[in-house]
C-alpha cells in the first residue's frame, strides 16, 4: 500500500530509481516518472491502464532547460510563460529526440507544463530530469484532487504519494498547441480562455472534440464517475428520470424534488473558481451514495465555466 508523506527527498530517490510516484500539482494530482526513462514511463501507462496512443505531459520547474527537450519555440510561448507560469497551462511544442516516443505516443510534438505547487516545484528543481505525468487516476475516471483520492484508486500499485493537500485549481491544465501556425486550444482547463486572450490579444480556435487527432486523449467519455450523469436540460431530465434515485450537481442553487443529501451545490456564492475546485471531489462523492442518476446543470459559458461544462459533458457521455 502506498505511503503518504511530504518528504521530497524520498520522492526524489524513488524517481531516480525509476519508480512511479504520485505528485501534487495546483490542477490535479499526477502519476510521475522520469520522462527520459522509457521503462519508468511504461510503468505509468500500465499502472493507469492507459492506452499507448495517449501522450503524457512533461513537467519542468521552469523554462531554463526547455531547449534541451523542444525546438522551434515561438515568441507566443515566452509571452504566455511570463504571465502564467508556473501555472495551469500546457504548451504543445515540437520535440527533440531525447524525449522518448513513448512519452508523446509517437507524435513529433510534446506537451510541456510548469506546475506551481510548491512541493512539486521543489521536487522538480532537485531533479536533473523532467517528470512525465498524466493525472493519477485509472484511465477514463475522474482526476484526483487530493492524496486520498490517489490512494483509494492506485494505492496498491504505487509506493509513494507526495501529499500536498487539496488542489487549488481542481481542473486539469488548459492545453495550447503552439507547434504549428496559429495557436489552437486543445483542452479547456484551469486557465480560462479569457485570461489567455487578454494577454496575447488574440482569439484562439478551440478544438477539443474527441475526433480531433491532435489531442488523442480527449475521448468523449472521459472524466466519468461510476454513476450515470445526465448533463443540461435539468427540467426535462427530471421528468425523464422521475422514479429513479436522483442526485444533482448545480452551480449556486438547490433543486426542488431531490433529497438535500443528494445535492451537490458547487458554489452557493457563484464563484466559478470555487465550483471548479469542488467539481471532481463531488463527482467522486456521488459514487459513495445510492443515487442512480445525477442531473448536472450547464454552468455559465464563461471563465472556468467552459471547462466545467466540458468535463460534465464528457462524464455524461459514458
Ligand atoms: O493539469 C494537468 O495537465 C495534469 C497534471 C498532472 O499536470 N495532467 C493531465 O495529464 O491532465 P493527462 O495525461 O491526464 O492529460 C494530458 C492530455 C491528454 O489528453 C493528451 O492527449 C494531451 O494532454 N497531450 C499530451 N501530449 C500531447 C501532444 N504532444 N499533443 C497533443 N495532445 C497532447
Ligand atoms: Mg487525465
Short mmCIF file of C-alpha atoms and ligand atoms in Angstrom, two decimals:
data_model
loop_
_atom_site.label_atom_id
_atom_site.label_comp_id
_atom_site.label_asym_id
_atom_site.label_seq_id
_atom_site.Cartn_x
_atom_site.Cartn_y
_atom_site.Cartn_z
CA UNK A 1 0.00 0.00 0.00
CA UNK A 2 1.31 3.46 -0.86
CA UNK A 3 2.81 5.58 1.85
CA UNK A 4 1.60 9.21 2.05
CA UNK A 5 4.10 11.88 3.04
CA UNK A 6 5.66 15.24 2.35
CA UNK A 7 9.24 14.02 2.02
CA UNK A 8 10.64 15.45 -1.20
CA UNK A 9 13.89 13.54 -0.76
CA UNK A 10 12.04 10.25 -0.53
CA UNK A 11 10.13 11.07 -3.71
CA UNK A 12 13.36 12.07 -5.43
CA UNK A 13 15.20 8.86 -4.54
CA UNK A 14 12.31 6.73 -5.75
CA UNK A 15 12.05 8.65 -9.03
CA UNK A 16 15.80 8.33 -9.57
CA UNK A 17 15.45 4.56 -9.19
CA UNK A 18 12.83 4.51 -11.96
CA UNK A 19 9.82 4.23 -9.66
CA UNK A 20 6.47 5.91 -10.22
CA UNK A 21 5.46 8.49 -7.55
CA UNK A 22 2.20 10.45 -7.26
CA UNK A 23 2.75 14.21 -7.03
CA UNK A 24 0.53 17.17 -6.16
CA UNK A 25 0.02 19.98 -8.64
CA UNK A 26 -2.23 23.02 -8.50
CA UNK A 27 -4.58 21.37 -11.04
CA UNK A 28 -4.86 17.67 -10.14
CA UNK A 29 -2.50 15.00 -8.80
CA UNK A 30 -0.11 13.45 -11.30
CA UNK A 31 1.43 9.98 -11.63
CA UNK A 32 5.06 10.87 -12.25
CA UNK A 33 8.14 9.12 -13.64
CA UNK A 34 11.46 10.13 -15.16
CA UNK A 35 10.38 11.32 -18.61
CA UNK A 36 13.69 10.21 -20.13
CA UNK A 37 13.49 6.64 -18.77
CA UNK A 38 11.32 4.53 -21.08
CA UNK A 39 10.93 1.73 -18.60
CA UNK A 40 9.67 4.09 -15.90
CA UNK A 41 7.32 5.77 -18.38
CA UNK A 42 5.92 2.43 -19.49
CA UNK A 43 5.06 1.65 -15.84
CA UNK A 44 2.98 4.84 -15.76
CA UNK A 45 0.92 3.57 -18.70
CA UNK A 46 0.41 0.16 -17.15
CA UNK A 47 -0.44 1.45 -13.64
CA UNK A 48 -3.16 3.68 -15.16
CA UNK A 49 -4.31 1.17 -17.76
CA UNK A 50 -3.73 3.96 -20.22
CA UNK A 51 -3.66 3.17 -23.94
CA UNK A 52 -0.31 3.89 -25.55
CA UNK A 53 -1.85 6.26 -28.13
CA UNK A 54 -2.49 8.85 -25.40
CA UNK A 55 0.62 11.03 -24.85
CA UNK A 56 1.88 12.24 -21.46
CA UNK A 57 2.64 15.82 -20.39
CA UNK A 58 6.26 16.54 -19.41
CA UNK A 59 6.71 18.70 -16.28
CA UNK A 60 9.59 21.11 -15.67
CA UNK A 61 10.34 23.54 -12.82
CA UNK A 62 10.99 26.42 -15.23
CA UNK A 63 11.99 27.09 -18.84
CA UNK A 64 15.77 27.11 -18.27
CA UNK A 65 16.19 23.60 -19.68
CA UNK A 66 13.33 23.77 -22.19
CA UNK A 67 15.58 23.92 -25.23
CA UNK A 68 17.01 20.51 -24.30
CA UNK A 69 13.61 18.99 -24.99
CA UNK A 70 11.89 21.27 -27.53
CA UNK A 71 12.75 23.18 -30.69
CA UNK A 72 11.26 26.00 -32.79
CA UNK A 73 9.85 27.64 -29.68
CA UNK A 74 7.68 30.57 -30.80
CA UNK A 75 7.51 34.04 -29.22
CA UNK A 76 3.98 33.34 -28.00
CA UNK A 77 5.46 30.73 -25.67
CA UNK A 78 7.63 33.25 -23.81
CA UNK A 79 4.83 35.75 -23.69
CA UNK A 80 2.41 33.27 -22.10
CA UNK A 81 5.12 31.77 -19.89
CA UNK A 82 6.00 35.14 -18.36
CA UNK A 83 2.42 35.81 -17.32
CA UNK A 84 1.04 32.39 -16.41
CA UNK A 85 3.89 30.08 -15.44
CA UNK A 86 4.27 28.28 -13.24
CA UNK A 87 0.55 27.62 -13.62
CA UNK A 88 -2.25 25.58 -15.17
CA UNK A 89 -1.20 25.85 -18.82
CA UNK A 90 0.33 23.13 -21.03
CA UNK A 91 2.19 24.03 -24.22
CA UNK A 92 2.41 21.68 -27.20
CA UNK A 93 5.78 22.24 -28.87
CA UNK A 94 7.95 20.40 -31.43
CA UNK A 95 10.04 17.87 -29.51
CA UNK A 96 13.69 16.94 -29.68
CA UNK A 97 14.87 13.34 -29.97
CA UNK A 98 15.79 12.97 -26.30
CA UNK A 99 12.09 12.87 -25.44
CA UNK A 100 11.12 9.21 -25.90
CA UNK A 101 8.42 8.46 -28.49
CA UNK A 102 6.63 6.51 -25.80
CA UNK A 103 6.00 9.77 -23.90
CA UNK A 104 4.48 11.52 -26.90
CA UNK A 105 2.71 8.45 -28.34
CA UNK A 106 4.81 8.77 -31.47
CA UNK A 107 3.94 12.43 -32.02
CA UNK A 108 6.69 14.84 -33.12
CA UNK A 109 5.34 17.26 -30.51
CA UNK A 110 5.47 17.18 -26.71
CA UNK A 111 3.22 18.70 -24.05
CA UNK A 112 5.20 20.79 -21.54
CA UNK A 113 3.91 22.16 -18.26
CA UNK A 114 5.37 24.09 -15.32
CA UNK A 115 3.25 23.20 -12.28
CA UNK A 116 3.14 25.70 -9.44
CA UNK A 117 2.51 23.53 -6.37
CA UNK A 118 5.44 24.32 -4.01
CA UNK A 119 6.25 20.67 -3.15
CA UNK A 120 6.39 19.66 -6.80
CA UNK A 121 8.31 22.83 -7.72
CA UNK A 122 10.95 21.88 -5.14
CA UNK A 123 10.97 18.28 -6.32
CA UNK A 124 11.46 19.29 -9.96
CA UNK A 125 14.22 21.70 -9.01
CA UNK A 126 16.05 18.93 -7.20
CA UNK A 127 15.93 16.51 -10.15
CA UNK A 128 18.15 16.50 -13.22
CA UNK A 129 15.39 15.06 -15.42
CA UNK A 130 11.82 16.17 -16.19
CA UNK A 131 8.75 14.27 -14.99
CA UNK A 132 6.24 12.72 -17.35
CA UNK A 133 2.93 12.70 -15.52
CA UNK A 134 -0.67 12.06 -16.51
CA UNK A 135 -3.42 12.64 -13.97
CA UNK A 136 -3.18 10.00 -11.21
CA UNK A 137 -6.45 8.17 -11.89
CA UNK A 138 -7.31 4.93 -13.67
CA UNK A 139 -7.82 5.73 -17.37
CA UNK A 140 -11.21 7.32 -18.06
CA UNK A 141 -12.03 8.07 -14.42
CA UNK A 142 -12.27 11.46 -12.67
CA UNK A 143 -8.89 13.07 -11.83
CA UNK A 144 -7.78 13.10 -8.17
CA UNK A 145 -7.68 16.43 -6.33
CA UNK A 146 -6.18 15.19 -3.06
CA UNK A 147 -3.80 12.46 -1.91
CA UNK A 148 -6.61 10.26 -0.53
CA UNK A 149 -8.22 10.09 -3.97
CA UNK A 150 -4.96 8.73 -5.37
CA UNK A 151 -4.59 6.29 -2.51
CA UNK A 152 -8.12 4.95 -2.95
CA UNK A 153 -7.66 4.05 -6.60
CA UNK A 154 -3.95 3.48 -7.17
CA UNK A 155 -2.64 2.95 -3.63
CA UNK A 156 -1.95 -0.72 -4.25
CA UNK A 157 0.01 -0.07 -7.41
CA UNK A 158 2.48 2.59 -6.25
CA UNK A 159 4.72 3.02 -3.22
CA UNK A 160 4.72 6.74 -2.51
CA UNK A 161 2.28 9.65 -2.72
CA UNK A 162 3.68 13.10 -2.13
CA UNK A 163 0.85 14.67 -0.15
CA UNK A 164 0.35 18.33 -1.00
CA UNK A 165 -3.20 18.69 0.32
CA UNK A 166 -6.18 19.76 -1.77
CA UNK A 167 -5.53 21.04 -5.30
CA UNK A 168 -6.03 24.76 -5.61
CA UNK A 169 -7.50 24.76 -9.14
CA UNK A 170 -9.14 21.33 -9.32
CA UNK A 171 -9.34 21.05 -13.12
CA UNK A 172 -6.59 19.83 -15.44
CA UNK A 173 -4.41 22.38 -17.22
CA UNK A 174 -5.56 24.21 -20.32
CA UNK A 175 -3.65 22.89 -23.36
CA UNK A 176 -2.49 25.26 -26.10
CA UNK A 177 -0.88 23.93 -29.27
CA UNK A 178 1.98 26.19 -30.35
CA UNK A 179 3.59 23.62 -32.64
CA UNK A 180 2.30 24.82 -35.99
CA UNK A 181 0.95 28.15 -37.27
CA UNK A 182 -1.84 29.81 -35.32
CA UNK A 183 -2.16 28.59 -31.72
CA UNK A 184 -5.11 26.29 -31.01
CA UNK A 185 -6.66 25.39 -27.65
CA UNK A 186 -6.80 21.57 -27.41
CA UNK A 187 -8.23 21.30 -23.90
CA UNK A 188 -10.22 23.79 -21.83
CA UNK A 189 -8.89 23.69 -18.29
CA UNK A 190 -7.70 25.52 -15.22
CA UNK A 191 -6.68 28.70 -17.04
CA UNK A 192 -9.61 30.42 -18.76
CA UNK A 193 -9.68 31.37 -22.44
CA UNK A 194 -10.47 34.95 -21.45
CA UNK A 195 -7.31 35.23 -19.35
CA UNK A 196 -5.12 33.86 -22.14
CA UNK A 197 -6.73 36.05 -24.78
CA UNK A 198 -6.43 39.15 -22.63
CA UNK A 199 -2.66 38.69 -22.51
CA UNK A 200 -1.98 37.92 -26.15
CA UNK A 201 -4.80 39.97 -27.66
CA UNK A 202 -5.56 37.00 -29.93
CA UNK A 203 -8.68 34.91 -30.21
CA UNK A 204 -7.94 31.22 -30.34
CA UNK A 205 -9.65 28.38 -32.12
CA UNK A 206 -10.86 25.75 -29.65
CA UNK A 207 -10.61 22.18 -30.92
CA UNK A 208 -11.45 19.90 -28.06
CA UNK A 209 -13.62 17.35 -29.84
CA UNK A 210 -12.83 13.67 -29.35
CA UNK A 211 -12.42 13.19 -33.08
CA UNK A 212 -9.52 15.61 -33.17
CA UNK A 213 -6.43 13.50 -33.84
CA UNK A 214 -4.25 16.30 -32.44
CA UNK A 215 -5.46 15.66 -28.90
CA UNK A 216 -5.69 11.90 -28.79
CA UNK A 217 -6.56 11.76 -25.10
CA UNK A 218 -9.71 13.86 -25.37
CA UNK A 219 -12.14 10.96 -25.60
CA UNK A 220 -15.74 12.00 -25.36
CA UNK A 221 -16.34 9.62 -22.46
CA UNK A 222 -13.68 10.89 -20.10
CA UNK A 223 -13.80 12.10 -16.51
CA UNK A 224 -16.61 9.77 -15.58
CA UNK A 225 -17.59 8.63 -12.09
CA UNK A 226 -19.34 5.28 -11.65
CA UNK A 227 -22.82 6.84 -11.68
CA UNK A 228 -24.91 7.76 -14.66
CA UNK A 229 -24.60 11.50 -15.28
CA UNK A 230 -27.00 13.45 -17.49
CA UNK A 231 -25.97 16.94 -18.47
CA UNK A 232 -28.04 20.08 -19.13
CA UNK A 233 -31.85 20.28 -19.63
CA UNK A 234 -32.46 19.76 -15.90
CA UNK A 235 -36.24 20.03 -16.03
CA UNK A 236 -36.65 17.65 -18.93
CA UNK A 237 -34.24 15.13 -17.41
CA UNK A 238 -36.02 15.44 -14.07
CA UNK A 239 -39.20 14.26 -15.81
CA UNK A 240 -37.47 11.53 -17.80
CA UNK A 241 -35.73 10.02 -14.76
CA UNK A 242 -38.52 10.55 -12.25
CA UNK A 243 -38.88 7.44 -10.07
CA UNK A 244 -35.12 6.75 -10.04
CA UNK A 245 -32.95 7.78 -7.07
CA UNK A 246 -31.81 11.20 -8.27
CA UNK A 247 -28.90 13.42 -7.32
CA UNK A 248 -27.88 16.80 -8.71
CA UNK A 249 -24.82 18.90 -9.43
CA UNK A 250 -25.59 22.60 -9.71
CA UNK A 251 -23.73 25.90 -9.61
CA UNK A 252 -25.47 28.01 -6.94
CA UNK A 253 -28.96 26.77 -6.21
CA UNK A 254 -30.65 23.68 -4.88
CA UNK A 255 -33.15 21.75 -6.99
CA UNK A 256 -36.62 21.08 -5.63
CA UNK A 257 -37.77 17.47 -5.59
CA UNK A 258 -34.34 15.92 -4.88
CA UNK A 259 -33.29 14.98 -1.31
CA UNK A 260 -30.86 17.60 0.01
CA UNK A 261 -28.34 14.89 0.95
CA UNK A 262 -28.06 14.01 -2.74
CA UNK A 263 -27.47 17.55 -3.94
CA UNK A 264 -24.05 18.97 -4.67
CA UNK A 265 -24.05 22.77 -5.00
CA UNK A 266 -20.56 23.69 -6.20
CA UNK A 267 -20.53 27.37 -5.24
CA UNK A 268 -23.51 28.99 -3.46
CA UNK A 269 -21.84 32.39 -3.94
CA UNK A 270 -21.49 31.94 -7.68
CA UNK A 271 -17.70 31.76 -7.90
CA UNK A 272 -16.63 29.64 -10.89
CA UNK A 273 -13.16 29.08 -9.43
CA UNK A 274 -14.68 27.63 -6.29
CA UNK A 275 -17.03 25.50 -8.39
CA UNK A 276 -14.07 24.18 -10.42
CA UNK A 277 -12.19 23.31 -7.25
CA UNK A 278 -15.17 21.28 -5.97
CA UNK A 279 -16.26 19.53 -9.17
CA UNK A 280 -14.15 16.36 -9.16
CA UNK A 281 -14.46 15.83 -5.40
CA UNK A 282 -18.25 15.99 -5.74
CA UNK A 283 -18.29 13.62 -8.73
CA UNK A 284 -16.34 11.17 -6.56
CA UNK A 285 -18.71 11.62 -3.63
CA UNK A 286 -21.66 10.65 -5.81
CA UNK A 287 -20.07 7.21 -6.08
CA UNK A 288 -20.35 6.75 -2.32
CA UNK A 289 -24.11 7.25 -2.31
CA UNK A 290 -27.01 5.11 -3.52
CA UNK A 291 -28.01 7.72 -6.09
CA UNK A 292 -28.73 6.21 -9.52
CA UNK A 293 -28.76 9.23 -11.81
CA UNK A 294 -27.00 12.58 -11.40
CA UNK A 295 -28.66 15.56 -13.07
CA UNK A 296 -25.95 18.12 -13.84
CA UNK A 297 -26.82 21.63 -14.92
CA UNK A 298 -25.00 23.65 -17.55
CA UNK A 299 -22.70 26.26 -15.98
CA UNK A 300 -22.24 29.78 -17.42
CA UNK A 301 -20.20 29.56 -20.65
CA UNK A 302 -17.51 31.90 -19.40
CA UNK A 303 -14.25 31.68 -17.46
CA UNK A 304 -13.79 28.28 -15.84
CA UNK A 305 -17.46 27.54 -16.56
CA UNK A 306 -16.45 26.36 -20.05
CA UNK A 307 -14.08 23.76 -18.66
CA UNK A 308 -16.63 22.65 -16.06
CA UNK A 309 -19.22 22.13 -18.83
CA UNK A 310 -16.63 20.26 -20.89
CA UNK A 311 -15.95 17.81 -18.04
CA UNK A 312 -19.64 17.33 -17.20
CA UNK A 313 -20.43 16.67 -20.85
CA UNK A 314 -17.72 14.02 -21.02
CA UNK A 315 -18.82 12.49 -17.71
CA UNK A 316 -22.31 12.25 -19.22
CA UNK A 317 -21.07 10.62 -22.43
CA UNK A 318 -20.09 7.40 -20.67
O1 LIG B 1 -3.15 19.55 -15.23
C1 LIG B 1 -2.68 18.66 -15.92
O2 LIG B 1 -2.38 18.81 -17.11
C2 LIG B 1 -2.41 17.30 -15.23
C3 LIG B 1 -1.31 17.47 -14.21
C4 LIG B 1 -0.91 16.17 -13.56
O3 LIG B 1 -0.21 18.11 -14.80
N1 LIG B 1 -2.08 16.31 -16.21
C5 LIG B 1 -3.00 15.77 -17.05
O4 LIG B 1 -2.49 14.77 -17.84
O5 LIG B 1 -4.15 16.11 -17.10
P1 LIG B 1 -3.39 13.75 -18.66
O6 LIG B 1 -2.41 12.77 -19.16
O7 LIG B 1 -4.47 13.23 -17.84
O8 LIG B 1 -3.92 14.58 -19.86
C6 LIG B 1 -3.00 15.05 -20.80
C7 LIG B 1 -3.66 15.41 -22.08
C8 LIG B 1 -4.13 14.20 -22.85
O9 LIG B 1 -5.46 14.42 -23.25
C9 LIG B 1 -3.22 14.16 -24.05
O10 LIG B 1 -3.88 13.72 -25.19
C10 LIG B 1 -2.75 15.60 -24.19
O11 LIG B 1 -2.67 16.05 -22.88
N2 LIG B 1 -1.41 15.66 -24.79
C11 LIG B 1 -0.25 15.34 -24.22
N3 LIG B 1 0.76 15.46 -25.09
C12 LIG B 1 0.21 15.88 -26.25
C13 LIG B 1 0.73 16.19 -27.54
N4 LIG B 1 2.01 16.07 -27.84
N5 LIG B 1 -0.14 16.60 -28.48
C14 LIG B 1 -1.47 16.72 -28.19
N6 LIG B 1 -2.02 16.45 -27.01
C15 LIG B 1 -1.19 16.02 -26.04
MG1 LIG B 2 -6.21 12.52 -17.29
#
